[in-house]
Amino acid sequence: MALPSPRTQHDGPRDDLAEELRRSVAGEVRFDAYTRHMYATDASMYEIVPLGVVQPRGSDDVVAVMETARDFGVPVLPRGAGTSHCGQTVGQAVVLDFSTHMRHVLELDAEAGVARVQPGLVQDELNAAAAPHGLFFAPDTSTSNRATLGGMIGNNSCGSRSAAYGMTIDHVRSLAAVLADGSHVRLGPVAPSVADAKAAQNDLEGRLYRELPRLAARCRSAVEAQSGTFWRRAGGYRMDRLVADPFDLAAFTVGSEGTLSLVTEAEVTLTPKPAATVMVVGHFTTTTEAIAATDDAMAADGSAIELVDNFILDLARQSPQHGHLVRRLEGDPRALLFVEFYADSVAEAEAGAARLTKLWQDHGHGYAAPRATTAAEQQPFRALRKAGLGLLMRAGKPSERSVAFVEDTAVPPEHLAEYTTKFAEILDRHGLRAGFYGHASAGCLHVRPFMDLSQPGQVATMRAVAEEVCELALSYGGVNSSEHGDGLVRSEFNERIFGAELYGAFREAKALFDPDNLLNPGKIVDAPPMTDNLRTPKIPTAVPLTTHFDFSEHGGMRDTADRCQRIGACRKPAGSGGTMCPSFMATRDEEDSTRGRALTLVQALSSPDPKAALADERVNEVLDLCLECKACKNECPMSVDMATFKSEALAAHHEEHGTPVRSRLFGRIRQLNRWGSWGAPLSNLVANLRPVRALLHRFVGVERQRPLPHFERGNLVRWFRRRNTAPAAEPNAREVVFLADSFTTFTEPHVGRAAIELLEHAGYRVRLAEDVCCGRAQISKGLLKEAKATANTLVTRLAEDVERGATIVGCEPSCVATLKDEHQQLVGGERAAAVGASATLVEDLLAEALDDGRLTVPEGAEAGASDVLFHGHCHQKAALGTTATMRILRHVAGGSVTELDAGCCGMAGSFGFETEHYDLSMTIGGQRLFPAINRAPDAAVCATGTSCRQQIAHGTEREARHPVELLHEAVFGARTEATEEMAD
């Protein structure tokens, strides 16, 4: 029988539905067009605009949503991180985003090895909570820094360790869930007497306990006929678990993609972490040879066996972010096998690695097999393995994407070599390219062919390949989906895969759980064709838009924003490391992620009047909390540069609505600082008077709790002009032009003075570029006409110096990065390119001088405390690198030097001064940076950014110094006049 369709089909939001949800739900309810567009896609190739979005705060909200949806006859769709490759998390429904609020570990019993968690909890956060007890959640997804437990349960996820630890279904003990009638139930294994008692209930739960055992009895023979199917299956409903003893509806629900119930809590088992891990990295000349070596790896009891082929390796070689990982390899391998051995001791793990090495030698497999025995040694290899998806995202022609439609088929490992060869033949026959990587120990391949689905015939080609690969996998006793589920891309094939009888049982089970077909309909059973609802053909041709920045490399601003592949790398929690995206880490709201903002821009710029849409207040609201840290340009696989997009959108908003006074003031920060320096010390006194701060707070929006910068009358320009102590440079000395930026000049001249004296001491001839500005503040506030004029002036002045052979050097990372980055899009041309190529941080030159002996630190002259903590500026980490800074600090520290992985400090230039942003600014700093500093009360604290030093002082009451100050002290003696406050 056919499942019923939802009562009403909706082409747009329903005001009455939204109103009722707002009345009955404590969490956020959003039905605006931009929010709906954000949730219309996931990491798959599909797009379906939902009815609206609810961010529930607890199980009562979930019940209220289900009851309201039932009353209105509309579907409900649960969603975690929204990174599904198969389209499970898109649909014309009310979307429940569990990741914003329902994301906590509710209970952790280390002795029992059990945790009770909410569905929006990210896997890395569960592992962080379990780690102190020597435990972890064993299914090891490559997206563990954003994969939610609810999503893993919905898809029956696993990962690289599945051969040793199984799939998510093997680690779920029980589930709390809301059924389609709005009732809240506990699902899990039950004794016969309990099942009988539940079956007597006159409700939906009672119906399940009455009818499902009968269904299981009727389909038992069909289930047993499927028993030879490969174990690593993430498709269809788990009828095999339904016929098992004891009766367990939690196990049956795992992998059901939100089509049977809405999970509100999960009780999961935690696994003891192996005491020792040793990795062997097999180097091979062909992918076929690497796969052939898998048998030996399994015979040696390898716990995890991962394959990376030459396609991925070549992409890594060309990648600025991953090239260093490949350089760690021996020779020029065309394929790798990463084999891990887990044991109770290093000696035992080493013995497993030795067994494998001998087997490979005896059988002539590979030409090298280095071992990695420590976590530090293993980390780069794991990073290379996990980089596969991101590398594929960046590859291909501009119009192509790596499309996930045959992404994770799996066959018994003994057939993997032959299967891979035939798989490649299918792709060759259809003229497609793809990389092969995956979990060799589980026979799972990740394959994403490059296609342009907007081109004629490509959709038909995709379907043909999907059908052929499906049949190929089945012919080897394999499965069509081994870890990412069915969704919209594979559900259509389920009757072919499982047979008519078992598929009929699937449909009956769905009807029992969801008689009105309101729970994520169209997934697993009764699905539309896989070629329906494709995103790419829906996107209209962008209307030409004149912009200040040059977006022509990727076809204009809209298509540049649409480079976002929606894989959710920007959605990681603060504890997972990295910097992208600081506002999302604090709010956990989709619209504060780089992905949410990119999708908002795509929607706006796809309109008939993109300029007006770009100036829309809702667009401005979505972009508002972007701190312009530029981490997305480095950490996003597609380098989606949200800071540049925000600046362009702000310019459009100003043109339409006028420029706020505060934006004009902060955009002219150089003039303000110059006036403040001229009027010091009186300017400092006046600026900090309570009435003045109150006026600034009320009329300008400058937060009164935030300390203002301290203006120095003896600024850098005055010092440079009046001094007579500059050492004479050699005739052929290398000339450097020092950027007298707005902060190093007027509020922290001691930093610039220390840098210049060190450069001169190292033999450089220094000239000060005085009355110049890079325009960074104007760019960040959307004053792009002024910024372009400022940039043109600076490029014109500095180009002559560069043509003469001078190097442009600065202390403030954001200023140097602006020359290398934004000026290339605002000004462009050969002169801007030459200036950008010549621009560098002062630490780069000083590190060179220390390395070649032109600058020396006297023995025993280490500066400050023995231990040093270093926090790098976001723009430095994203565009310039921190290697040279760390080299300098190692020269001057008497003890350890630690580069903090503390993300963004939260200050972000003017952002932290703004009243409406102050609390968020402090929240971001308080997530990782402040605690890291407070844990080391005796260490010296260094930071390269002016904003970072201000934030650290305000948030920790600790002085943070620029690294050149410590180096200056070590070279010239402690706290010379160069590092003291200067008077006129």
GROMACS .gro file of N, CA and C in nm, residues 422-536:
model
  345
  422LYS      N    1   3.688  -0.259  -1.164
  422LYS     CA    2   3.566  -0.251  -1.245
  422LYS      C    3   3.493  -0.119  -1.222
  423PHE      N    4   3.501  -0.068  -1.102
  423PHE     CA    5   3.443   0.063  -1.072
  423PHE      C    6   3.510   0.169  -1.159
  424ALA      N    7   3.643   0.166  -1.162
  424ALA     CA    8   3.717   0.263  -1.243
  424ALA      C    9   3.681   0.249  -1.390
  425GLU      N   10   3.659   0.126  -1.436
  425GLU     CA   11   3.622   0.104  -1.576
  425GLU      C   12   3.487   0.169  -1.608
  426ILE      N   13   3.393   0.163  -1.514
  426ILE     CA   14   3.263   0.228  -1.534
  426ILE      C   15   3.282   0.378  -1.551
  427LEU      N   16   3.362   0.438  -1.464
  427LEU     CA   17   3.386   0.582  -1.474
  427LEU      C   18   3.454   0.617  -1.605
  428ASP      N   19   3.554   0.539  -1.645
  428ASP     CA   20   3.624   0.565  -1.771
  428ASP      C   21   3.528   0.558  -1.889
  429ARG      N   22   3.440   0.460  -1.885
  429ARG     CA   23   3.347   0.442  -1.996
  429ARG      C   24   3.254   0.562  -2.011
  430HIS      N   25   3.227   0.628  -1.901
  430HIS     CA   26   3.138   0.745  -1.907
  430HIS      C   27   3.216   0.876  -1.909
  431GLY      N   28   3.348   0.867  -1.921
  431GLY     CA   29   3.429   0.988  -1.932
  431GLY      C   30   3.439   1.069  -1.805
  432LEU      N   31   3.437   1.003  -1.689
  432LEU     CA   32   3.441   1.073  -1.562
  432LEU      C   33   3.573   1.050  -1.490
  433ARG      N   34   3.615   1.151  -1.413
  433ARG     CA   35   3.734   1.141  -1.329
  433ARG      C   36   3.692   1.138  -1.182
  434ALA      N   37   3.770   1.069  -1.100
  434ALA     CA   38   3.739   1.065  -0.956
  434ALA      C   39   3.861   1.016  -0.880
  435GLY      N   40   3.869   1.056  -0.753
  435GLY     CA   41   3.969   1.002  -0.663
  435GLY      C   42   3.910   0.888  -0.583
  436PHE      N   43   3.995   0.793  -0.544
  436PHE     CA   44   3.953   0.678  -0.465
  436PHE      C   45   4.026   0.684  -0.330
  437TYR      N   46   3.948   0.685  -0.224
  437TYR     CA   47   4.006   0.672  -0.091
  437TYR      C   48   3.901   0.608  -0.003
  438GLY      N   49   3.940   0.565   0.115
  438GLY     CA   50   3.840   0.505   0.201
  438GLY      C   51   3.896   0.405   0.299
  439HIS      N   52   3.806   0.320   0.349
  439HIS     CA   53   3.836   0.228   0.458
  439HIS      C   54   3.859   0.089   0.399
  440ALA      N   55   3.982   0.060   0.366
  440ALA     CA   56   4.012  -0.066   0.299
  440ALA      C   57   3.978  -0.186   0.387
  441SER      N   58   3.994  -0.172   0.518
  441SER     CA   59   3.966  -0.284   0.607
  441SER      C   60   3.818  -0.320   0.609
  442ALA      N   61   3.733  -0.224   0.569
  442ALA     CA   62   3.589  -0.250   0.564
  442ALA      C   63   3.538  -0.259   0.421
  443GLY      N   64   3.629  -0.258   0.325
  443GLY     CA   65   3.589  -0.268   0.185
  443GLY      C   66   3.513  -0.149   0.134
  444CYS      N   67   3.525  -0.034   0.202
  444CYS     CA   68   3.447   0.086   0.169
  444CYS      C   69   3.530   0.183   0.087
  445LEU      N   70   3.473   0.230  -0.023
  445LEU     CA   71   3.538   0.329  -0.107
  445LEU      C   72   3.461   0.461  -0.103
  446HIS      N   73   3.534   0.570  -0.093
  446HIS     CA   74   3.476   0.703  -0.111
  446HIS      C   75   3.514   0.749  -0.251
  447VAL      N   76   3.415   0.764  -0.335
  447VAL     CA   77   3.439   0.801  -0.475
  447VAL      C   78   3.340   0.910  -0.512
  448ARG      N   79   3.391   1.024  -0.556
  448ARG     CA   80   3.306   1.138  -0.591
  448ARG      C   81   3.347   1.188  -0.730
  449PRO      N   82   3.283   1.140  -0.834
  449PRO     CA   83   3.319   1.183  -0.969
  449PRO      C   84   3.297   1.333  -0.989
  450PHE      N   85   3.381   1.393  -1.073
  450PHE     CA   86   3.365   1.534  -1.107
  450PHE      C   87   3.264   1.548  -1.220
  451MET      N   88   3.163   1.632  -1.196
  451MET     CA   89   3.059   1.651  -1.295
  451MET      C   90   3.008   1.795  -1.289
  452ASP      N   91   2.948   1.838  -1.399
  452ASP     CA   92   2.876   1.964  -1.405
  452ASP      C   93   2.732   1.931  -1.442
  453LEU      N   94   2.647   1.922  -1.343
  453LEU     CA   95   2.511   1.876  -1.364
  453LEU      C   96   2.425   1.977  -1.438
  454SER      N   97   2.478   2.096  -1.463
  454SER     CA   98   2.403   2.193  -1.542
  454SER      C   99   2.418   2.170  -1.691
  455GLN      N  100   2.512   2.084  -1.729
  455GLN     CA  101   2.537   2.059  -1.871
  455GLN      C  102   2.444   1.950  -1.924
  456PRO      N  103   2.405   1.959  -2.051
  456PRO     CA  104   2.315   1.858  -2.110
  456PRO      C  105   2.375   1.718  -2.100
  457GLY      N  106   2.293   1.623  -2.062
  457GLY     CA  107   2.333   1.483  -2.058
  457GLY      C  108   2.402   1.439  -1.931
  458GLN      N  109   2.447   1.535  -1.847
  458GLN     CA  110   2.523   1.497  -1.727
  458GLN      C  111   2.434   1.429  -1.622
  459VAL      N  112   2.310   1.474  -1.608
  459VAL     CA  113   2.221   1.412  -1.512
  459VAL      C  114   2.192   1.268  -1.552
  460ALA      N  115   2.170   1.246  -1.683
  460ALA     CA  116   2.146   1.110  -1.731
  460ALA      C  117   2.269   1.023  -1.711
  461THR      N  118   2.387   1.079  -1.731
  461THR     CA  119   2.511   1.005  -1.707
  461THR      C  120   2.522   0.966  -1.560
  462MET      N  121   2.490   1.059  -1.473
  462MET     CA  122   2.497   1.031  -1.329
  462MET      C  123   2.406   0.913  -1.294
  463ARG      N  124   2.283   0.915  -1.344
  463ARG     CA  125   2.192   0.805  -1.313
  463ARG      C  126   2.247   0.673  -1.366
  464ALA      N  127   2.299   0.673  -1.487
  464ALA     CA  128   2.350   0.549  -1.547
  464ALA      C  129   2.465   0.493  -1.463
  465VAL      N  130   2.556   0.580  -1.419
  465VAL     CA  131   2.668   0.536  -1.338
  465VAL      C  132   2.618   0.483  -1.204
  466ALA      N  133   2.522   0.552  -1.142
  466ALA     CA  134   2.468   0.507  -1.014
  466ALA      C  135   2.408   0.368  -1.026
  467GLU      N  136   2.335   0.342  -1.132
  467GLU     CA  137   2.273   0.211  -1.150
  467GLU      C  138   2.378   0.103  -1.173
  468GLU      N  139   2.480   0.133  -1.252
  468GLU     CA  140   2.583   0.034  -1.280
  468GLU      C  141   2.665   0.002  -1.156
  469VAL      N  142   2.698   0.105  -1.079
  469VAL     CA  143   2.778   0.083  -0.958
  469VAL      C  144   2.697   0.005  -0.855
  470CYS      N  145   2.570   0.035  -0.844
  470CYS     CA  146   2.483  -0.039  -0.753
  470CYS      C  147   2.482  -0.188  -0.788
  471GLU      N  148   2.463  -0.220  -0.914
  471GLU     CA  149   2.463  -0.359  -0.957
  471GLU      C  150   2.598  -0.424  -0.934
  472LEU      N  151   2.704  -0.348  -0.958
  472LEU     CA  152   2.840  -0.403  -0.938
  472LEU      C  153   2.861  -0.439  -0.792
  473ALA      N  154   2.823  -0.348  -0.701
  473ALA     CA  155   2.841  -0.376  -0.558
  473ALA      C  156   2.760  -0.498  -0.516
  474LEU      N  157   2.636  -0.509  -0.564
  474LEU     CA  158   2.552  -0.623  -0.528
  474LEU      C  159   2.610  -0.754  -0.582
  475SER      N  160   2.674  -0.747  -0.698
  475SER     CA  161   2.729  -0.869  -0.758
  475SER      C  162   2.841  -0.929  -0.675
  476TYR      N  163   2.903  -0.847  -0.590
  476TYR     CA  164   3.010  -0.896  -0.501
  476TYR      C  165   2.959  -0.919  -0.359
  477GLY      N  166   2.827  -0.917  -0.341
  477GLY     CA  167   2.773  -0.933  -0.206
  477GLY      C  168   2.792  -0.810  -0.122
  478GLY      N  169   2.809  -0.695  -0.189
  478GLY     CA  170   2.832  -0.571  -0.117
  478GLY      C  171   2.705  -0.492  -0.092
  479VAL      N  172   2.723  -0.367  -0.052
  479VAL     CA  173   2.611  -0.280  -0.020
  479VAL      C  174   2.625  -0.147  -0.093
  480ASN      N  175   2.511  -0.085  -0.120
  480ASN     CA  176   2.512   0.041  -0.194
  480ASN      C  177   2.542   0.159  -0.103
  481SER      N  178   2.520   0.143   0.026
  481SER     CA  179   2.549   0.247   0.123
  481SER      C  180   2.611   0.183   0.245
  482SER      N  181   2.731   0.230   0.282
  482SER     CA  182   2.799   0.165   0.394
  482SER      C  183   2.824   0.258   0.512
  483GLU      N  184   2.793   0.388   0.498
  483GLU     CA  185   2.805   0.472   0.617
  483GLU      C  186   2.732   0.605   0.608
  484HIS      N  187   2.682   0.642   0.493
  484HIS     CA  188   2.616   0.772   0.480
  484HIS      C  189   2.466   0.762   0.458
  485GLY      N  190   2.411   0.643   0.463
  485GLY     CA  191   2.266   0.627   0.454
  485GLY      C  192   2.213   0.634   0.312
  486ASP      N  193   2.080   0.648   0.303
  486ASP     CA  194   2.010   0.646   0.174
  486ASP      C  195   1.972   0.785   0.125
  487GLY      N  196   1.898   0.859   0.207
  487GLY     CA  197   1.856   0.993   0.169
  487GLY      C  198   1.782   0.996   0.037
  488LEU      N  199   1.801   1.102  -0.038
  488LEU     CA  200   1.736   1.118  -0.167
  488LEU      C  201   1.813   1.050  -0.279
  489VAL      N  202   1.941   1.024  -0.257
  489VAL     CA  203   2.022   0.974  -0.367
  489VAL      C  204   2.013   0.823  -0.383
  490ARG      N  205   1.983   0.747  -0.275
  490ARG     CA  206   1.987   0.602  -0.285
  490ARG      C  207   1.856   0.532  -0.248
  491SER      N  208   1.764   0.604  -0.186
  491SER     CA  209   1.640   0.539  -0.144
  491SER      C  210   1.564   0.479  -0.262
  492GLU      N  211   1.573   0.542  -0.376
  492GLU     CA  212   1.504   0.493  -0.495
  492GLU      C  213   1.542   0.350  -0.529
  493PHE      N  214   1.663   0.309  -0.494
  493PHE     CA  215   1.714   0.178  -0.533
  493PHE      C  216   1.685   0.069  -0.428
  494ASN      N  217   1.622   0.104  -0.318
  494ASN     CA  218   1.610   0.008  -0.209
  494ASN      C  219   1.529  -0.116  -0.244
  495GLU      N  220   1.425  -0.103  -0.324
  495GLU     CA  221   1.349  -0.222  -0.362
  495GLU      C  222   1.435  -0.316  -0.445
  496ARG      N  223   1.516  -0.259  -0.534
  496ARG     CA  224   1.606  -0.341  -0.615
  496ARG      C  225   1.710  -0.409  -0.527
  497ILE      N  226   1.760  -0.336  -0.427
  497ILE     CA  227   1.867  -0.389  -0.342
  497ILE      C  228   1.816  -0.498  -0.249
  498PHE      N  229   1.702  -0.475  -0.185
  498PHE     CA  230   1.655  -0.565  -0.081
  498PHE      C  231   1.549  -0.664  -0.127
  499GLY      N  232   1.493  -0.643  -0.246
  499GLY     CA  233   1.389  -0.733  -0.294
  499GLY      C  234   1.251  -0.685  -0.253
  500ALA      N  235   1.149  -0.732  -0.328
  500ALA     CA  236   1.013  -0.682  -0.308
  500ALA      C  237   0.959  -0.714  -0.169
  501GLU      N  238   0.987  -0.835  -0.119
  501GLU     CA  239   0.930  -0.875   0.009
  501GLU      C  240   0.985  -0.791   0.124
  502LEU      N  241   1.117  -0.776   0.127
  502LEU     CA  242   1.177  -0.701   0.236
  502LEU      C  243   1.144  -0.553   0.223
  503TYR      N  244   1.142  -0.501   0.102
  503TYR     CA  245   1.105  -0.362   0.082
  503TYR      C  246   0.960  -0.338   0.126
  504GLY      N  247   0.874  -0.434   0.098
  504GLY     CA  248   0.736  -0.424   0.146
  504GLY      C  249   0.731  -0.419   0.298
  505ALA      N  250   0.818  -0.495   0.364
  505ALA     CA  251   0.825  -0.490   0.510
  505ALA      C  252   0.874  -0.353   0.558
  506PHE      N  253   0.968  -0.295   0.483
  506PHE     CA  254   1.013  -0.159   0.517
  506PHE      C  255   0.893  -0.064   0.517
  507ARG      N  256   0.812  -0.072   0.415
  507ARG     CA  257   0.700   0.019   0.400
  507ARG      C  258   0.595  -0.003   0.510
  508GLU      N  259   0.576  -0.128   0.545
  508GLU     CA  260   0.482  -0.156   0.655
  508GLU      C  261   0.534  -0.100   0.786
  509ALA      N  262   0.664  -0.114   0.810
  509ALA     CA  263   0.721  -0.061   0.934
  509ALA      C  264   0.708   0.091   0.938
  510LYS      N  265   0.735   0.154   0.826
  510LYS     CA  266   0.720   0.300   0.820
  510LYS      C  267   0.576   0.340   0.850
  511ALA      N  268   0.479   0.269   0.793
  511ALA     CA  269   0.338   0.301   0.815
  511ALA      C  270   0.297   0.279   0.960
  512LEU      N  271   0.354   0.180   1.026
  512LEU     CA  272   0.324   0.157   1.167
  512LEU      C  273   0.375   0.271   1.254
  513PHE      N  274   0.497   0.312   1.231
  513PHE     CA  275   0.555   0.420   1.310
  513PHE      C  276   0.492   0.555   1.275
  514ASP      N  277   0.462   0.575   1.149
  514ASP     CA  278   0.427   0.708   1.100
  514ASP      C  279   0.307   0.699   1.006
  515PRO      N  280   0.189   0.673   1.060
  515PRO     CA  281   0.073   0.646   0.974
  515PRO      C  282   0.034   0.760   0.882
  516ASP      N  283   0.066   0.885   0.919
  516ASP     CA  284   0.032   0.999   0.834
  516ASP      C  285   0.149   1.044   0.746
  517ASN      N  286   0.261   0.970   0.752
  517ASN     CA  287   0.377   0.999   0.667
  517ASN      C  288   0.426   1.143   0.686
  518LEU      N  289   0.447   1.181   0.812
  518LEU     CA  290   0.491   1.317   0.844
  518LEU      C  291   0.637   1.324   0.887
  519LEU      N  292   0.701   1.210   0.910
  519LEU     CA  293   0.840   1.210   0.957
  519LEU      C  294   0.933   1.191   0.839
  520ASN      N  295   0.995   1.302   0.798
  520ASN     CA  296   1.095   1.303   0.690
  520ASN      C  297   1.052   1.214   0.573
  521PRO      N  298   0.937   1.240   0.514
  521PRO     CA  299   0.888   1.152   0.406
  521PRO      C  300   0.979   1.154   0.285
  522GLY      N  301   0.973   1.045   0.207
  522GLY     CA  302   1.051   1.036   0.084
  522GLY      C  303   1.192   0.987   0.102
  523LYS      N  304   1.225   0.941   0.222
  523LYS     CA  305   1.356   0.882   0.247
  523LYS      C  306   1.338   0.734   0.283
  524ILE      N  307   1.424   0.650   0.236
  524ILE     CA  308   1.429   0.505   0.257
  524ILE      C  309   1.317   0.434   0.180
  525VAL      N  310   1.192   0.477   0.196
  525VAL     CA  311   1.083   0.417   0.119
  525VAL      C  312   1.005   0.527   0.047
  526ASP      N  313   0.940   0.487  -0.064
  526ASP     CA  314   0.856   0.579  -0.141
  526ASP      C  315   0.928   0.708  -0.173
  527ALA      N  316   1.049   0.694  -0.223
  527ALA     CA  317   1.133   0.810  -0.252
  527ALA      C  318   1.110   0.859  -0.394
  528PRO      N  319   1.134   0.986  -0.420
  528PRO     CA  320   1.131   1.036  -0.557
  528PRO      C  321   1.254   0.985  -0.632
  529PRO      N  322   1.257   0.997  -0.764
  529PRO     CA  323   1.378   0.959  -0.839
  529PRO      C  324   1.499   1.038  -0.790
  530MET      N  325   1.614   0.976  -0.793
  530MET     CA  326   1.736   1.041  -0.744
  530MET      C  327   1.770   1.168  -0.820
  531THR      N  328   1.713   1.185  -0.938
  531THR     CA  329   1.743   1.303  -1.020
  531THR      C  330   1.645   1.418  -0.996
  532ASP      N  331   1.548   1.398  -0.907
  532ASP     CA  332   1.459   1.509  -0.871
  532ASP      C  333   1.527   1.598  -0.768
  533ASN      N  334   1.485   1.723  -0.762
  533ASN     CA  335   1.527   1.819  -0.657
  533ASN      C  336   1.676   1.849  -0.660
  534LEU      N  337   1.741   1.835  -0.777
  534LEU     CA  338   1.883   1.867  -0.785
  534LEU      C  339   1.905   2.017  -0.772
  535ARG      N  340   2.007   2.054  -0.697
  535ARG     CA  341   2.031   2.195  -0.669
  535ARG      C  342   2.086   2.271  -0.788
  536THR      N  343   2.186   2.215  -0.854
  536THR     CA  344   2.257   2.290  -0.958
  536THR      C  345   2.166   2.339  -1.070
   0.00000   0.00000   0.00000
